[in-house]
mmCIF file with all atom_site columns, C-alpha atoms in Angstrom:
data_model
loop_
_atom_site.group_PDB
_atom_site.id
_atom_site.type_symbol
_atom_site.label_atom_id
_atom_site.label_alt_id
_atom_site.label_comp_id
_atom_site.label_asym_id
_atom_site.label_entity_id
_atom_site.label_seq_id
_atom_site.pdbx_PDB_ins_code
_atom_site.Cartn_x
_atom_site.Cartn_y
_atom_site.Cartn_z
_atom_site.occupancy
_atom_site.B_iso_or_equiv
_atom_site.pdbx_formal_charge
_atom_site.auth_seq_id
_atom_site.auth_comp_id
_atom_site.auth_asym_id
_atom_site.auth_atom_id
_atom_site.pdbx_PDB_model_num
ATOM 1  C CA . UNK A 1 1  ? -27.308 -27.046 -13.199 1.00 52.00 ? 1  UNK A CA 1
ATOM 2  C CA . UNK A 1 2  ? -29.305 -24.186 -11.653 1.00 49.00 ? 2  UNK A CA 1
ATOM 3  C CA . UNK A 1 3  ? -29.100 -25.829 -8.199  1.00 59.00 ? 3  UNK A CA 1
ATOM 4  C CA . UNK A 1 4  ? -25.331 -26.140 -8.491  1.00 79.00 ? 4  UNK A CA 1
ATOM 5  C CA . UNK A 1 5  ? -24.653 -22.607 -9.774  1.00 84.00 ? 5  UNK A CA 1
ATOM 6  C CA . UNK A 1 6  ? -25.066 -19.638 -7.503  1.00 84.00 ? 6  UNK A CA 1
ATOM 7  C CA . UNK A 1 7  ? -24.002 -16.005 -7.296  1.00 88.00 ? 7  UNK A CA 1
ATOM 8  C CA . UNK A 1 8  ? -20.244 -15.675 -7.054  1.00 87.00 ? 8  UNK A CA 1
ATOM 9  C CA . UNK A 1 9  ? -19.453 -18.977 -8.810  1.00 88.00 ? 9  UNK A CA 1
ATOM 10 C CA . UNK A 1 10 ? -17.070 -19.149 -11.752 1.00 90.00 ? 10 UNK A CA 1
ATOM 11 C CA . UNK A 1 11 ? -18.331 -20.588 -15.031 1.00 90.00 ? 11 UNK A CA 1
ATOM 12 C CA . UNK A 1 12 ? -16.596 -21.129 -18.364 1.00 90.00 ? 12 UNK A CA 1
ATOM 13 C CA . UNK A 1 13 ? -18.269 -20.303 -21.672 1.00 90.00 ? 13 UNK A CA 1
ATOM 14 C CA . UNK A 1 14 ? -18.529 -23.337 -23.971 1.00 90.00 ? 14 UNK A CA 1
ATOM 15 C CA . UNK A 1 15 ? -21.118 -22.140 -26.509 1.00 86.00 ? 15 UNK A CA 1
ATOM 16 C CA . UNK A 1 16 ? -20.919 -18.838 -28.393 1.00 84.00 ? 16 UNK A CA 1
ATOM 17 C CA . UNK A 1 17 ? -23.749 -19.557 -30.836 1.00 82.00 ? 17 UNK A CA 1
ATOM 18 C CA . UNK A 1 18 ? -25.880 -16.548 -31.856 1.00 81.00 ? 18 UNK A CA 1
ATOM 19 C CA . UNK A 1 19 ? -28.485 -15.202 -29.446 1.00 75.00 ? 19 UNK A CA 1
ATOM 20 C CA . UNK A 1 20 ? -31.566 -17.464 -29.258 1.00 70.00 ? 20 UNK A CA 1
ATOM 21 C CA . UNK A 1 21 ? -34.133 -14.706 -29.640 1.00 67.00 ? 21 UNK A CA 1
ATOM 22 C CA . UNK A 1 22 ? -32.502 -12.139 -31.924 1.00 73.00 ? 22 UNK A CA 1
ATOM 23 C CA . UNK A 1 23 ? -29.981 -14.177 -33.907 1.00 76.00 ? 23 UNK A CA 1
ATOM 24 C CA . UNK A 1 24 ? -27.271 -11.560 -33.276 1.00 81.00 ? 24 UNK A CA 1
ATOM 25 C CA . UNK A 1 25 ? -23.757 -12.732 -32.396 1.00 84.00 ? 25 UNK A CA 1
ATOM 26 C CA . UNK A 1 26 ? -23.000 -12.971 -28.697 1.00 83.00 ? 26 UNK A CA 1
ATOM 27 C CA . UNK A 1 27 ? -20.334 -10.846 -26.991 1.00 88.00 ? 27 UNK A CA 1
ATOM 28 C CA . UNK A 1 28 ? -19.230 -13.907 -24.995 1.00 87.00 ? 28 UNK A CA 1
ATOM 29 C CA . UNK A 1 29 ? -15.826 -15.470 -25.672 1.00 88.00 ? 29 UNK A CA 1
ATOM 30 C CA . UNK A 1 30 ? -15.414 -19.254 -25.869 1.00 89.00 ? 30 UNK A CA 1
ATOM 31 C CA . UNK A 1 31 ? -13.070 -20.544 -23.175 1.00 89.00 ? 31 UNK A CA 1
ATOM 32 C CA . UNK A 1 32 ? -13.377 -17.342 -21.134 1.00 90.00 ? 32 UNK A CA 1
ATOM 33 C CA . UNK A 1 33 ? -14.381 -17.615 -17.478 1.00 90.00 ? 33 UNK A CA 1
ATOM 34 C CA . UNK A 1 34 ? -17.122 -15.418 -16.033 1.00 90.00 ? 34 UNK A CA 1
ATOM 35 C CA . UNK A 1 35 ? -18.375 -14.774 -12.505 1.00 91.00 ? 35 UNK A CA 1
ATOM 36 C CA . UNK A 1 36 ? -22.101 -15.318 -11.969 1.00 90.00 ? 36 UNK A CA 1
ATOM 37 C CA . UNK A 1 37 ? -23.873 -12.250 -10.578 1.00 90.00 ? 37 UNK A CA 1
ATOM 38 C CA . UNK A 1 38 ? -27.371 -13.746 -10.420 1.00 87.00 ? 38 UNK A CA 1
ATOM 39 C CA . UNK A 1 39 ? -29.319 -16.875 -11.331 1.00 87.00 ? 39 UNK A CA 1
ATOM 40 C CA . UNK A 1 40 ? -32.758 -16.082 -12.739 1.00 84.00 ? 40 UNK A CA 1
ATOM 41 C CA . UNK A 1 41 ? -35.044 -19.043 -12.108 1.00 83.00 ? 41 UNK A CA 1
ATOM 42 C CA . UNK A 1 42 ? -37.185 -18.985 -15.224 1.00 78.00 ? 42 UNK A CA 1
ATOM 43 C CA . UNK A 1 43 ? -36.976 -21.096 -18.344 1.00 77.00 ? 43 UNK A CA 1
ATOM 44 C CA . UNK A 1 44 ? -34.878 -20.007 -21.294 1.00 76.00 ? 44 UNK A CA 1
ATOM 45 C CA . UNK A 1 45 ? -36.892 -19.453 -24.501 1.00 74.00 ? 45 UNK A CA 1
ATOM 46 C CA . UNK A 1 46 ? -34.885 -22.224 -26.202 1.00 76.00 ? 46 UNK A CA 1
ATOM 47 C CA . UNK A 1 47 ? -36.395 -24.787 -23.816 1.00 77.00 ? 47 UNK A CA 1
ATOM 48 C CA . UNK A 1 48 ? -33.052 -26.398 -22.961 1.00 76.00 ? 48 UNK A CA 1
ATOM 49 C CA . UNK A 1 49 ? -32.541 -24.912 -19.510 1.00 77.00 ? 49 UNK A CA 1
ATOM 50 C CA . UNK A 1 50 ? -34.531 -23.942 -16.449 1.00 79.00 ? 50 UNK A CA 1
ATOM 51 C CA . UNK A 1 51 ? -32.530 -20.821 -15.564 1.00 82.00 ? 51 UNK A CA 1
ATOM 52 C CA . UNK A 1 52 ? -30.729 -17.835 -17.049 1.00 83.00 ? 52 UNK A CA 1
ATOM 53 C CA . UNK A 1 53 ? -27.363 -16.643 -15.748 1.00 84.00 ? 53 UNK A CA 1
ATOM 54 C CA . UNK A 1 54 ? -26.365 -13.005 -15.398 1.00 85.00 ? 54 UNK A CA 1
ATOM 55 C CA . UNK A 1 55 ? -22.591 -12.805 -15.934 1.00 87.00 ? 55 UNK A CA 1
ATOM 56 C CA . UNK A 1 56 ? -22.373 -9.041  -16.415 1.00 84.00 ? 56 UNK A CA 1
ATOM 57 C CA . UNK A 1 57 ? -22.309 -9.159  -20.231 1.00 84.00 ? 57 UNK A CA 1
ATOM 58 C CA . UNK A 1 58 ? -25.497 -7.809  -21.821 1.00 80.00 ? 58 UNK A CA 1
ATOM 59 C CA . UNK A 1 59 ? -28.527 -9.139  -19.938 1.00 77.00 ? 59 UNK A CA 1
ATOM 60 C CA . UNK A 1 60 ? -28.732 -12.877 -19.139 1.00 80.00 ? 60 UNK A CA 1
ATOM 61 C CA . UNK A 1 61 ? -27.653 -16.042 -20.901 1.00 83.00 ? 61 UNK A CA 1
ATOM 62 C CA . UNK A 1 62 ? -28.920 -19.591 -21.144 1.00 84.00 ? 62 UNK A CA 1
ATOM 63 C CA . UNK A 1 63 ? -27.117 -21.782 -18.631 1.00 84.00 ? 63 UNK A CA 1
ATOM 64 C CA . UNK A 1 64 ? -26.396 -24.329 -21.394 1.00 85.00 ? 64 UNK A CA 1
ATOM 65 C CA . UNK A 1 65 ? -23.717 -21.909 -22.678 1.00 86.00 ? 65 UNK A CA 1
ATOM 66 C CA . UNK A 1 66 ? -21.659 -22.408 -19.507 1.00 88.00 ? 66 UNK A CA 1
ATOM 67 C CA . UNK A 1 67 ? -20.029 -25.119 -17.415 1.00 89.00 ? 67 UNK A CA 1
ATOM 68 C CA . UNK A 1 68 ? -19.367 -24.709 -13.728 1.00 89.00 ? 68 UNK A CA 1
ATOM 69 C CA . UNK A 1 69 ? -15.685 -24.453 -12.780 1.00 88.00 ? 69 UNK A CA 1
ATOM 70 C CA . UNK A 1 70 ? -14.554 -26.234 -9.611  1.00 86.00 ? 70 UNK A CA 1
ATOM 71 C CA . UNK A 1 71 ? -14.107 -24.063 -6.558  1.00 81.00 ? 71 UNK A CA 1
ATOM 72 C CA . UNK A 1 72 ? -10.481 -23.471 -5.589  1.00 75.00 ? 72 UNK A CA 1
ATOM 73 C CA . UNK A 1 73 ? -9.374  -25.381 -2.524  1.00 79.00 ? 73 UNK A CA 1
ATOM 74 C CA . UNK A 1 74 ? -8.183  -23.367 0.434   1.00 77.00 ? 74 UNK A CA 1
ATOM 75 C CA . UNK A 1 75 ? -4.431  -23.453 0.927   1.00 80.00 ? 75 UNK A CA 1
ATOM 76 C CA . UNK A 1 76 ? -2.666  -22.689 4.166   1.00 79.00 ? 76 UNK A CA 1
ATOM 77 C CA . UNK A 1 77 ? 0.310   -20.397 3.968   1.00 81.00 ? 77 UNK A CA 1
ATOM 78 C CA . UNK A 1 78 ? 2.860   -19.641 6.616   1.00 83.00 ? 78 UNK A CA 1
ATOM 79 C CA . UNK A 1 79 ? 3.461   -15.961 7.049   1.00 81.00 ? 79 UNK A CA 1
ATOM 80 C CA . UNK A 1 80 ? 6.598   -14.323 8.344   1.00 83.00 ? 80 UNK A CA 1
ATOM 81 C CA . UNK A 1 81 ? 5.978   -11.675 10.936  1.00 81.00 ? 81 UNK A CA 1
ATOM 82 C CA . UNK A 1 82 ? 8.625   -9.074  11.508  1.00 82.00 ? 82 UNK A CA 1
ATOM 83 C CA . UNK A 1 83 ? 8.687   -7.411  14.879  1.00 80.00 ? 83 UNK A CA 1
ATOM 84 C CA . UNK A 1 84 ? 9.893   -3.808  15.113  1.00 80.00 ? 84 UNK A CA 1
ATOM 85 C CA . UNK A 1 85 ? 13.393  -3.365  16.526  1.00 81.00 ? 85 UNK A CA 1
ATOM 86 C CA . UNK A 1 86 ? 13.581  -1.812  19.926  1.00 83.00 ? 86 UNK A CA 1
ATOM 87 C CA . UNK A 1 87 ? 15.634  1.372   20.020  1.00 83.00 ? 87 UNK A CA 1
ATOM 88 C CA . UNK A 1 88 ? 17.556  2.527   23.074  1.00 83.00 ? 88 UNK A CA 1
ATOM 89 C CA . UNK A 1 89 ? 17.177  6.169   24.010  1.00 82.00 ? 89 UNK A CA 1
ATOM 90 C CA . UNK A 1 90 ? 20.415  8.131   23.689  1.00 78.00 ? 90 UNK A CA 1
#
């Protein structure tokens, strides 16, 4: 997944198990979406992933806690432009 995820992508949290190293509960919320700030290309201590994701909560999290959300498709919108009314001098 590290090739597919990059900075700025949206991911959804699917695993809120305790922290791998400390055993403390995580501040992540299951089902909550997070924006990826950075992908750190070194293996997680748990051995299940090859990268850690920085989502702005604490330090970095194992990428197995997240699933990549699809990118929104661009939509074209028609905009109404209003021209200023011309005034006649009096």
